[in-house]
mmCIF file of C-alpha atoms in Angstrom:
data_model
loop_
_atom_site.group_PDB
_atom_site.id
_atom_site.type_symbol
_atom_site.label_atom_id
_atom_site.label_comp_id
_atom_site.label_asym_id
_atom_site.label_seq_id
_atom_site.Cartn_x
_atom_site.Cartn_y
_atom_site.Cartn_z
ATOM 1 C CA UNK A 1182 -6.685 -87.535 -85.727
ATOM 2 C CA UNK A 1183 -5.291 -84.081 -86.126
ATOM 3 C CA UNK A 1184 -8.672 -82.433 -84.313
ATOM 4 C CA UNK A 1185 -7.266 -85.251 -81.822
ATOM 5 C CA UNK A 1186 -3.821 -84.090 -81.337
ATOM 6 C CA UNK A 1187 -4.909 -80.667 -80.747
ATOM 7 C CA UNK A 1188 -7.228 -81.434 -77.912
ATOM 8 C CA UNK A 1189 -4.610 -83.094 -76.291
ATOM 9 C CA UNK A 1190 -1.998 -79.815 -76.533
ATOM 10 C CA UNK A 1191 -4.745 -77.769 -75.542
ATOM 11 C CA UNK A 1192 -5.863 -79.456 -72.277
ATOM 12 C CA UNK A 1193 -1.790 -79.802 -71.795
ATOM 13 C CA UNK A 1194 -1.549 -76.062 -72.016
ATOM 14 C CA UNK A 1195 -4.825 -75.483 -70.024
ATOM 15 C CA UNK A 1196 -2.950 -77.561 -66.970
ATOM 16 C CA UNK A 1197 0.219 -75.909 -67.229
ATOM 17 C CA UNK A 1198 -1.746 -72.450 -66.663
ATOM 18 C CA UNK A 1199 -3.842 -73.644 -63.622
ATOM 19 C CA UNK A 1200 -0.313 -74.961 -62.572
ATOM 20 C CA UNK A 1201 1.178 -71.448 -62.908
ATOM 21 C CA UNK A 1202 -1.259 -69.794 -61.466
ATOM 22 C CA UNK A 1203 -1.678 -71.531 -58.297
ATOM 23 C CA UNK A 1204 1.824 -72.382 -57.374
ATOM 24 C CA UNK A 1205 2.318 -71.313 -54.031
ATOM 25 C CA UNK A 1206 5.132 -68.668 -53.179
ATOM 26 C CA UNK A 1207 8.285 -70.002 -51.378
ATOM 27 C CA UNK A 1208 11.098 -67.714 -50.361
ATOM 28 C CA UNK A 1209 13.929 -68.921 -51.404
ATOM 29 C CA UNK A 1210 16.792 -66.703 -50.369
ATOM 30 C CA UNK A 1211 17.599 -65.268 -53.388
ATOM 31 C CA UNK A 1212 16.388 -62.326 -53.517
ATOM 32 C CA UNK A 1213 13.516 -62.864 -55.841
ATOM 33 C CA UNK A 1214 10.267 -63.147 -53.079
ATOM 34 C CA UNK A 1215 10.703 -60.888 -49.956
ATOM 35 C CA UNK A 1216 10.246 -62.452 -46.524
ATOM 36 C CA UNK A 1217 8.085 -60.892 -43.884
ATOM 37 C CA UNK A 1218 8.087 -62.659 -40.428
ATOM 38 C CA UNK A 1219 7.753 -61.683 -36.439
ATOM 39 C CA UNK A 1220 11.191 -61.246 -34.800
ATOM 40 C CA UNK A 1221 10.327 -64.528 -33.194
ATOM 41 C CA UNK A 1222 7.269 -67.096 -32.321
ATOM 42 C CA UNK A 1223 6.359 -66.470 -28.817
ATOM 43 C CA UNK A 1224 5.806 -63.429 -26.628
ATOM 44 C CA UNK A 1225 3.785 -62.168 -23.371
ATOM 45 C CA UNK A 1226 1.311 -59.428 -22.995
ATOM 46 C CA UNK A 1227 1.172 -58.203 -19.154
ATOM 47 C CA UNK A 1228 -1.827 -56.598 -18.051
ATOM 48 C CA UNK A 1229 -1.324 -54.850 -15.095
ATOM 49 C CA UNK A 1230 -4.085 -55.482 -12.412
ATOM 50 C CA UNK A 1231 -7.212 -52.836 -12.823
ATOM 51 C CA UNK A 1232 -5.339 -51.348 -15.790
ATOM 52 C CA UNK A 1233 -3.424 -51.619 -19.206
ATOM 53 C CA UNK A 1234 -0.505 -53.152 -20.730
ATOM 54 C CA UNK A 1235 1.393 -52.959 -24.059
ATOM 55 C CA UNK A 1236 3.557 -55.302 -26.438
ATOM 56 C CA UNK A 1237 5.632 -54.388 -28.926
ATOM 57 C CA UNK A 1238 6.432 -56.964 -31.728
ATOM 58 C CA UNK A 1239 9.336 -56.358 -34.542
ATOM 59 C CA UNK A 1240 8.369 -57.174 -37.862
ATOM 60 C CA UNK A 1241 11.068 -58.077 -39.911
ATOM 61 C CA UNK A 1242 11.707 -58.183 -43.724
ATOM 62 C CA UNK A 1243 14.408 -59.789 -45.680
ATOM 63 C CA UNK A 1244 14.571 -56.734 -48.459
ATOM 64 C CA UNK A 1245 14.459 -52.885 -48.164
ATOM 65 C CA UNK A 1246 12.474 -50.909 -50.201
ATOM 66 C CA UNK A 1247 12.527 -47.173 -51.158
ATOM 67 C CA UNK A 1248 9.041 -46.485 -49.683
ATOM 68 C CA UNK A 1249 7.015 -47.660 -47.068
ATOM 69 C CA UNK A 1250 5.258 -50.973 -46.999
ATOM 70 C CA UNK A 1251 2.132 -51.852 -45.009
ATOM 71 C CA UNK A 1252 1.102 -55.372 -44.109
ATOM 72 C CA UNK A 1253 -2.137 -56.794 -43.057
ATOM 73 C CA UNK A 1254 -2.215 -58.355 -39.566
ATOM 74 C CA UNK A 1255 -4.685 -60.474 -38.221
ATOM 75 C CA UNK A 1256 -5.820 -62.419 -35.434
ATOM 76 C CA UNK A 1257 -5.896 -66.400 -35.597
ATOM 77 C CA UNK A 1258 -9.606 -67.413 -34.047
ATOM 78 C CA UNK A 1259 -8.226 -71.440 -34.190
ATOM 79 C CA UNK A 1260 -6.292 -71.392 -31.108
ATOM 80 C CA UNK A 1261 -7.065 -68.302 -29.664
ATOM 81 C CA UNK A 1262 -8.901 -68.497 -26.100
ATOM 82 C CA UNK A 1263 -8.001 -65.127 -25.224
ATOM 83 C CA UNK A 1264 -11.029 -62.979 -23.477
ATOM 84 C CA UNK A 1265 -12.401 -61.013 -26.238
ATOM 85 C CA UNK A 1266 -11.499 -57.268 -24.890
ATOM 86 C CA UNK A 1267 -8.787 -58.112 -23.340
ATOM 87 C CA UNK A 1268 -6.753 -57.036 -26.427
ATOM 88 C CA UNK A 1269 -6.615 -55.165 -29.202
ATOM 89 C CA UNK A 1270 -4.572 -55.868 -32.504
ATOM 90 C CA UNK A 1271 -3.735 -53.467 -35.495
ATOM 91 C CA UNK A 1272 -4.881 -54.900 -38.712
ATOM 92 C CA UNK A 1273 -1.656 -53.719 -40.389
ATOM 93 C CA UNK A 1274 2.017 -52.832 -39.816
ATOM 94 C CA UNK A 1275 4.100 -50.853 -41.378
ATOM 95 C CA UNK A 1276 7.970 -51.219 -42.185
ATOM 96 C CA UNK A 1277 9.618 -47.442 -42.795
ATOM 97 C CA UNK A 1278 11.000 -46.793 -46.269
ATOM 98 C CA UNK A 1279 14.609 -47.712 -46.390
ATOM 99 C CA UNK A 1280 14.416 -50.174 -43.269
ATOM 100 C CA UNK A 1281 14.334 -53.914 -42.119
ATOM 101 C CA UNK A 1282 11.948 -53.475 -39.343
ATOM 102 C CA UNK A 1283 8.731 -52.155 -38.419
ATOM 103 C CA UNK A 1284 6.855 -52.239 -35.029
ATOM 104 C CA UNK A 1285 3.749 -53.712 -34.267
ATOM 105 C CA UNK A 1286 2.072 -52.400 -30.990
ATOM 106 C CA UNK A 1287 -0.619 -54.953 -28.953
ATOM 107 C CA UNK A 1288 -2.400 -53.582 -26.476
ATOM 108 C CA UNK A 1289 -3.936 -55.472 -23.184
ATOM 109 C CA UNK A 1290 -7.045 -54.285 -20.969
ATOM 110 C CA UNK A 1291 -7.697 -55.796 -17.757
ATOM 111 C CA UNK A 1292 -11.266 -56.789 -18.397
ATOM 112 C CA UNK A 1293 -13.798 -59.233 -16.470
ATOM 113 C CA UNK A 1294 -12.175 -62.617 -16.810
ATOM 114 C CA UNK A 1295 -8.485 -62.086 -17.149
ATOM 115 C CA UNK A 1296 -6.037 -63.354 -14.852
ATOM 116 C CA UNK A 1297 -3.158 -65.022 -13.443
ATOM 117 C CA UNK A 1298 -3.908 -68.069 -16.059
ATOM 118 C CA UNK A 1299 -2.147 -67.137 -19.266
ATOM 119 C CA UNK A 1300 -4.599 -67.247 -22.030
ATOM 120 C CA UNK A 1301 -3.544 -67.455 -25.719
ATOM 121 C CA UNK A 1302 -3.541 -64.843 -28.684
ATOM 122 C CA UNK A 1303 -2.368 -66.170 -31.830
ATOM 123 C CA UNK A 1304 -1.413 -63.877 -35.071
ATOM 124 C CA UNK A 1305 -0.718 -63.833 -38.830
ATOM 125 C CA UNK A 1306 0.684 -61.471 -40.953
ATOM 126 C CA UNK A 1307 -0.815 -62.433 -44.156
ATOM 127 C CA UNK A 1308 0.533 -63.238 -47.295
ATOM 128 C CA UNK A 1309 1.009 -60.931 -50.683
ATOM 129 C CA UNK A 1310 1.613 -60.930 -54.193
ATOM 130 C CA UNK A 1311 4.895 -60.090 -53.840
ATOM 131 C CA UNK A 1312 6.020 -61.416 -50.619
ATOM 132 C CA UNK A 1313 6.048 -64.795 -48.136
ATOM 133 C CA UNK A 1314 5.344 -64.054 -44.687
ATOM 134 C CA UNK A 1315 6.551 -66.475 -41.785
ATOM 135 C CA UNK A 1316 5.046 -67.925 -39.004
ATOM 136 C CA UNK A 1317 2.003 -67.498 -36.601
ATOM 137 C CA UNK A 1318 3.599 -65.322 -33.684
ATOM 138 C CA UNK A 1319 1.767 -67.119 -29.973
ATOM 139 C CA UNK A 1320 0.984 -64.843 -27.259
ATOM 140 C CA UNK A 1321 0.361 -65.538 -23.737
ATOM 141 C CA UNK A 1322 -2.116 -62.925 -22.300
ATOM 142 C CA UNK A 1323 -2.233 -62.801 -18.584
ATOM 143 C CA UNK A 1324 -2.626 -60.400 -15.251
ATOM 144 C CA UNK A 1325 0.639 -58.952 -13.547
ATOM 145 C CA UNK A 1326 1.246 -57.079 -10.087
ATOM 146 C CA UNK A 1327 3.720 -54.404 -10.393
ATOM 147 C CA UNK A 1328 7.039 -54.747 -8.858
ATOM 148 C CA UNK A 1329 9.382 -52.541 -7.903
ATOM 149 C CA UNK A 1330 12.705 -53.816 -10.371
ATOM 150 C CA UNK A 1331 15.079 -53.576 -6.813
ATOM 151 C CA UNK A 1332 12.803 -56.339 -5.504
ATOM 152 C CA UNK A 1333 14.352 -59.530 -4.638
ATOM 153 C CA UNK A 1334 17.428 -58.718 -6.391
ATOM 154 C CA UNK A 1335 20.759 -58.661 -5.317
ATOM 155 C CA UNK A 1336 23.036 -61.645 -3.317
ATOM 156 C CA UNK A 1337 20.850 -64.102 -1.131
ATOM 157 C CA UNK A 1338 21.542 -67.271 0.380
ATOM 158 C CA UNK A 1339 19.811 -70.526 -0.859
ATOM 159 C CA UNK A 1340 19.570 -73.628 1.248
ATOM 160 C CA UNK A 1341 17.162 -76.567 1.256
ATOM 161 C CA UNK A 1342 13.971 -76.351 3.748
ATOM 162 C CA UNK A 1343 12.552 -79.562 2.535
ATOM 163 C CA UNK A 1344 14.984 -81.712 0.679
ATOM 164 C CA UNK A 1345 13.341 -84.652 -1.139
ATOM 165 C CA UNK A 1346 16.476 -87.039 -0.859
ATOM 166 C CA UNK A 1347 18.582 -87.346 1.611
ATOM 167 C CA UNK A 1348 21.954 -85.428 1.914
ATOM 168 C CA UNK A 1349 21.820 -81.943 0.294
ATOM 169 C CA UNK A 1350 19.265 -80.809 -3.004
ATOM 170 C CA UNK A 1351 19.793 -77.399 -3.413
ATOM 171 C CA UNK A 1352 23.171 -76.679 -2.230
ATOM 172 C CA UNK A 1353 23.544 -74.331 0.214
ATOM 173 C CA UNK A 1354 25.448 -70.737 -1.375
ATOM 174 C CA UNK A 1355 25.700 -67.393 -2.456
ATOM 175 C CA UNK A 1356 23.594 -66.745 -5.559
ATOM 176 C CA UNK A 1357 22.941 -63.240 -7.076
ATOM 177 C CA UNK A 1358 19.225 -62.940 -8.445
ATOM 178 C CA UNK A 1359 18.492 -60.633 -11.212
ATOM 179 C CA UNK A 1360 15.989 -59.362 -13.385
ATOM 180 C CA UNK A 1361 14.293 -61.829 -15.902
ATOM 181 C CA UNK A 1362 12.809 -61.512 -19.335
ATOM 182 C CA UNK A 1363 10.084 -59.217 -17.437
ATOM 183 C CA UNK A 1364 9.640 -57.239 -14.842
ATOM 184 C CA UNK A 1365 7.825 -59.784 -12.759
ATOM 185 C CA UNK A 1366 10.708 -62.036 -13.568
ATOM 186 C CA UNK A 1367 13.647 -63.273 -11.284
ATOM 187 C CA UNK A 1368 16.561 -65.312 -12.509
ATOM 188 C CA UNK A 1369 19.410 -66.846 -10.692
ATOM 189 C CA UNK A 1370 22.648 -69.828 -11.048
ATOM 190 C CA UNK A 1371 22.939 -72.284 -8.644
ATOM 191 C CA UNK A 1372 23.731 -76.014 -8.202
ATOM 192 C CA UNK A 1373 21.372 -78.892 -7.014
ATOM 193 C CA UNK A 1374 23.905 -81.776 -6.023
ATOM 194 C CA UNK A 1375 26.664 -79.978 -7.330
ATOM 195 C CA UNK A 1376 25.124 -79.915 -10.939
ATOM 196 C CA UNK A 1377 25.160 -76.592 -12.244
ATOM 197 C CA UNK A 1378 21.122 -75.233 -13.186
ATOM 198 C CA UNK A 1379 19.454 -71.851 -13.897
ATOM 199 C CA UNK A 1380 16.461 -71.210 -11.917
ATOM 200 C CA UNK A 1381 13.260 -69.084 -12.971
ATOM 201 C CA UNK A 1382 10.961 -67.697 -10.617
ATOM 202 C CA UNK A 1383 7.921 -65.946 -11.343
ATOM 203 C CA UNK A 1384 6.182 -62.903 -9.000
ATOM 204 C CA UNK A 1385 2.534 -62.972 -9.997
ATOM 205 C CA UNK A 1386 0.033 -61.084 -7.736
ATOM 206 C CA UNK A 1387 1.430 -61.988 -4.258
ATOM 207 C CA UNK A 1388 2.119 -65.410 -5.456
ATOM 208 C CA UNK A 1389 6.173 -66.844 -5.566
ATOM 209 C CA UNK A 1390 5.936 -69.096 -8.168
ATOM 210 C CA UNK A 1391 8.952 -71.987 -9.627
ATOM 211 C CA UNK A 1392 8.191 -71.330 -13.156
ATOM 212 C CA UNK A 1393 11.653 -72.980 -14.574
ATOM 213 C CA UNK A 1394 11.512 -76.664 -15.384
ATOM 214 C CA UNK A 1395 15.251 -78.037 -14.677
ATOM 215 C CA UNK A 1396 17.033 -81.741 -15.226
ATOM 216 C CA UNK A 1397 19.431 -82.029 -12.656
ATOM 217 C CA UNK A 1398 21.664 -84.174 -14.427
ATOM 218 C CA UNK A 1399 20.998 -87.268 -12.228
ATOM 219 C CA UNK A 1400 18.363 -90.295 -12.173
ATOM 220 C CA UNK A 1401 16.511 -92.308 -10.193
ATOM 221 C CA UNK A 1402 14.102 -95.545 -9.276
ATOM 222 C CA UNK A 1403 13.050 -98.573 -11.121
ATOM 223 C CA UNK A 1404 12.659 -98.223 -13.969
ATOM 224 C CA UNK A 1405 15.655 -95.391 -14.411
ATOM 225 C CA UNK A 1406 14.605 -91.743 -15.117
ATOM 226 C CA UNK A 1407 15.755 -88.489 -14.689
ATOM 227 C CA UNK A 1408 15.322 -86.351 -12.087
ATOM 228 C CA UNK A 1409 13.204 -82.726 -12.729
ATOM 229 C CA UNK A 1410 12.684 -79.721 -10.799
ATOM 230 C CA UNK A 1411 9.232 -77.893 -12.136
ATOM 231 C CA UNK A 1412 6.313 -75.828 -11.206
ATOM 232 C CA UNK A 1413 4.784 -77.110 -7.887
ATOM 233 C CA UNK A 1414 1.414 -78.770 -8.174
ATOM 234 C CA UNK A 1415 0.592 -78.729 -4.609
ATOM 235 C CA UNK A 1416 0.372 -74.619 -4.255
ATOM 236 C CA UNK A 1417 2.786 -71.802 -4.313
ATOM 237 C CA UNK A 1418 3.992 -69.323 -1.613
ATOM 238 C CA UNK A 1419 2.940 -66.189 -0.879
ATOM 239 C CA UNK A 1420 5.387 -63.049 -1.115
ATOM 240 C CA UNK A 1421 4.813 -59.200 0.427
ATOM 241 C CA UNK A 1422 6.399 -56.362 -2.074
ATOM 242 C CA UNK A 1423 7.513 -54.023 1.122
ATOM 243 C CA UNK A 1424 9.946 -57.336 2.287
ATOM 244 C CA UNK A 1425 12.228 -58.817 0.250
ATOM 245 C CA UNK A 1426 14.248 -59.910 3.114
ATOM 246 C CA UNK A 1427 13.354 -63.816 3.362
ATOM 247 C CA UNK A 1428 11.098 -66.051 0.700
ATOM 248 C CA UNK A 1429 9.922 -69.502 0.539
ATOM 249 C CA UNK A 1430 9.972 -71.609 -2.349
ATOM 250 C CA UNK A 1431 7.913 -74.765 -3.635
ATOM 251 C CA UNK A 1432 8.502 -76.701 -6.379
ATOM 252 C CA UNK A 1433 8.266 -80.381 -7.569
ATOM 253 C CA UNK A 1434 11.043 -82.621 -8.057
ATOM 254 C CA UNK A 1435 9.761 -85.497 -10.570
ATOM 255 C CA UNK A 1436 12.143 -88.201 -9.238
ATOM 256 C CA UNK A 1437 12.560 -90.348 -12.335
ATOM 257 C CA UNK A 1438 10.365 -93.979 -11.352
ATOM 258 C CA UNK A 1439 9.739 -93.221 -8.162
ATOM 259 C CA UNK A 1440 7.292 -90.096 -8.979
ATOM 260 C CA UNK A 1441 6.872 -86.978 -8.229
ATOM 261 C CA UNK A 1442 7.289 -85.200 -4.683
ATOM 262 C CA UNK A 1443 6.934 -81.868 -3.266
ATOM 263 C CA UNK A 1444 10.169 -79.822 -1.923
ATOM 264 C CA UNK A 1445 10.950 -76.416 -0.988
ATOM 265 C CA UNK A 1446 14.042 -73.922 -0.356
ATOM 266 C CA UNK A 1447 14.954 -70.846 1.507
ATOM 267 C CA UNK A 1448 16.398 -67.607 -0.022
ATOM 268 C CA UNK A 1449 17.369 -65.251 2.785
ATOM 269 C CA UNK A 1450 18.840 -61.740 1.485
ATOM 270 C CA UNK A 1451 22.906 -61.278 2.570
ATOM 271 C CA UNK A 1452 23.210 -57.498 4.533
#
């Protein structure tokens, strides 16, 4: 009985030690696991037609340290459908003694293949003994046109060329377009039936594409549901980087139950 009682501790203590050593790290804010992450989950790498392009991705840690730290970066193959080439990723990163933030550089190579179509790159920073690293940072990979950053900015006029109710869609106004997120990018504010939305268009290689998906705020048909301005199925527009004077643009309004139709508006450039 007491040989008994011993196996039992022993295979108690034997668990307890598997337990220990598997247990999985968690950060949990309080200082005792650092947390190493990407500055955020998504980015773009634009590869400039017939050449190169570069992304730079903060790495961030929770803790400074009084040396530098290096962490081991890799690439995701579940997921990924990037062209193999087309990219190239550091298998580390390094954070600078005494600082939050280190930079991790991506580089893009316009190889056989890549395009227009975003393709995706998916990386890890993985995991240590002594730290937790966040999530898988998602990167669209795709081929860009250079454009000059005074193109198609500035105050234009926008009015409807073909509404898809009747009575006014995109009101006609003023609206100032500027610079997006990139520098193929265009933003602007305007109103669609006096509902206020932010519009995103997108200049890739000589095509003028809707790229913003926007609820107007109203609905419609049988059954009810609302009404969406998005990408346009049917084709894009074309645009010429010497004139920025005039530009058509095509998008789909998805109007609630009674589908989806195709619509377009004007943006003429004030003097």
């Amino acid at each position: 009985m007491k040989n008994l009682k011993y196996s039992f501790i022993a295979i108690a203590t034997l668990f307890l030690i598997i337990g220990c050593e598997y247990e999985p790290k968690i950060f949990d804010g309080n200082g005792d696991l650092t947390l190493v992450q990407f500055s955020r989950s998504t980015y773009n790498l634009e590869i400039e037609i017939d050449a190169t392009g570069e992304l730079n991705i903060p790495v961030q840690s929770s803790t400074l340290a009084s040396t530098d730290r290096t962490f081991n970066v890799s690439v995701v193959n579940d997921g990924t459908t990037a062209i193999t080439g087309s990219y190239s990723v550091p298998t580390s990163v390094t954070i600078p003694a005494n600082e939050y933030e280190g930079i991790l550089t991506i580089s893009g190579t316009d190889v056989m293949g890549v395009d227009t179509n975003a393709e995706t790159l998916i990386i890890q920073l993985e995991e240590g003994a002594d730290f937790a690293s966040g999530g898988d940072a998602i990167i669209s990979v795709y081929q860009v046109c250079p454009i000059p950053s005074t193109y198609m900015v500035g105050s234009y006029e926008i009015s409807d060329l073909q509404p898809v109710f009747s009575g006014s869609n995109f009101d006609t106004a003023d609206v100032n377009i500027t610079v997006g997120s990139s520098a193929t990018q265009r933003t602007f504010n305007t109103t669609w039936s006096g509902n206020n939305i932010s519009v995103v268009l997108n200049l890739v290689c000589n095509e003028l594409i809707y790229a913003s998906t926007n609820d107007t705020g109203f609905v419609a048909g049988t059954p009810q549901g609302p009404i969406i301005i998005t990408t346009s199925t049917s084709g894009n527009t074309s645009y010429d980087v010497n004139d920025d004077s005039l530009f058509v643009v095509q998008y789909d309004n998805q109007a609630g139950g009674f589908g989806t139709f195709g619509g377009s508006f004007i943006l003429v450039k004030n003097p």
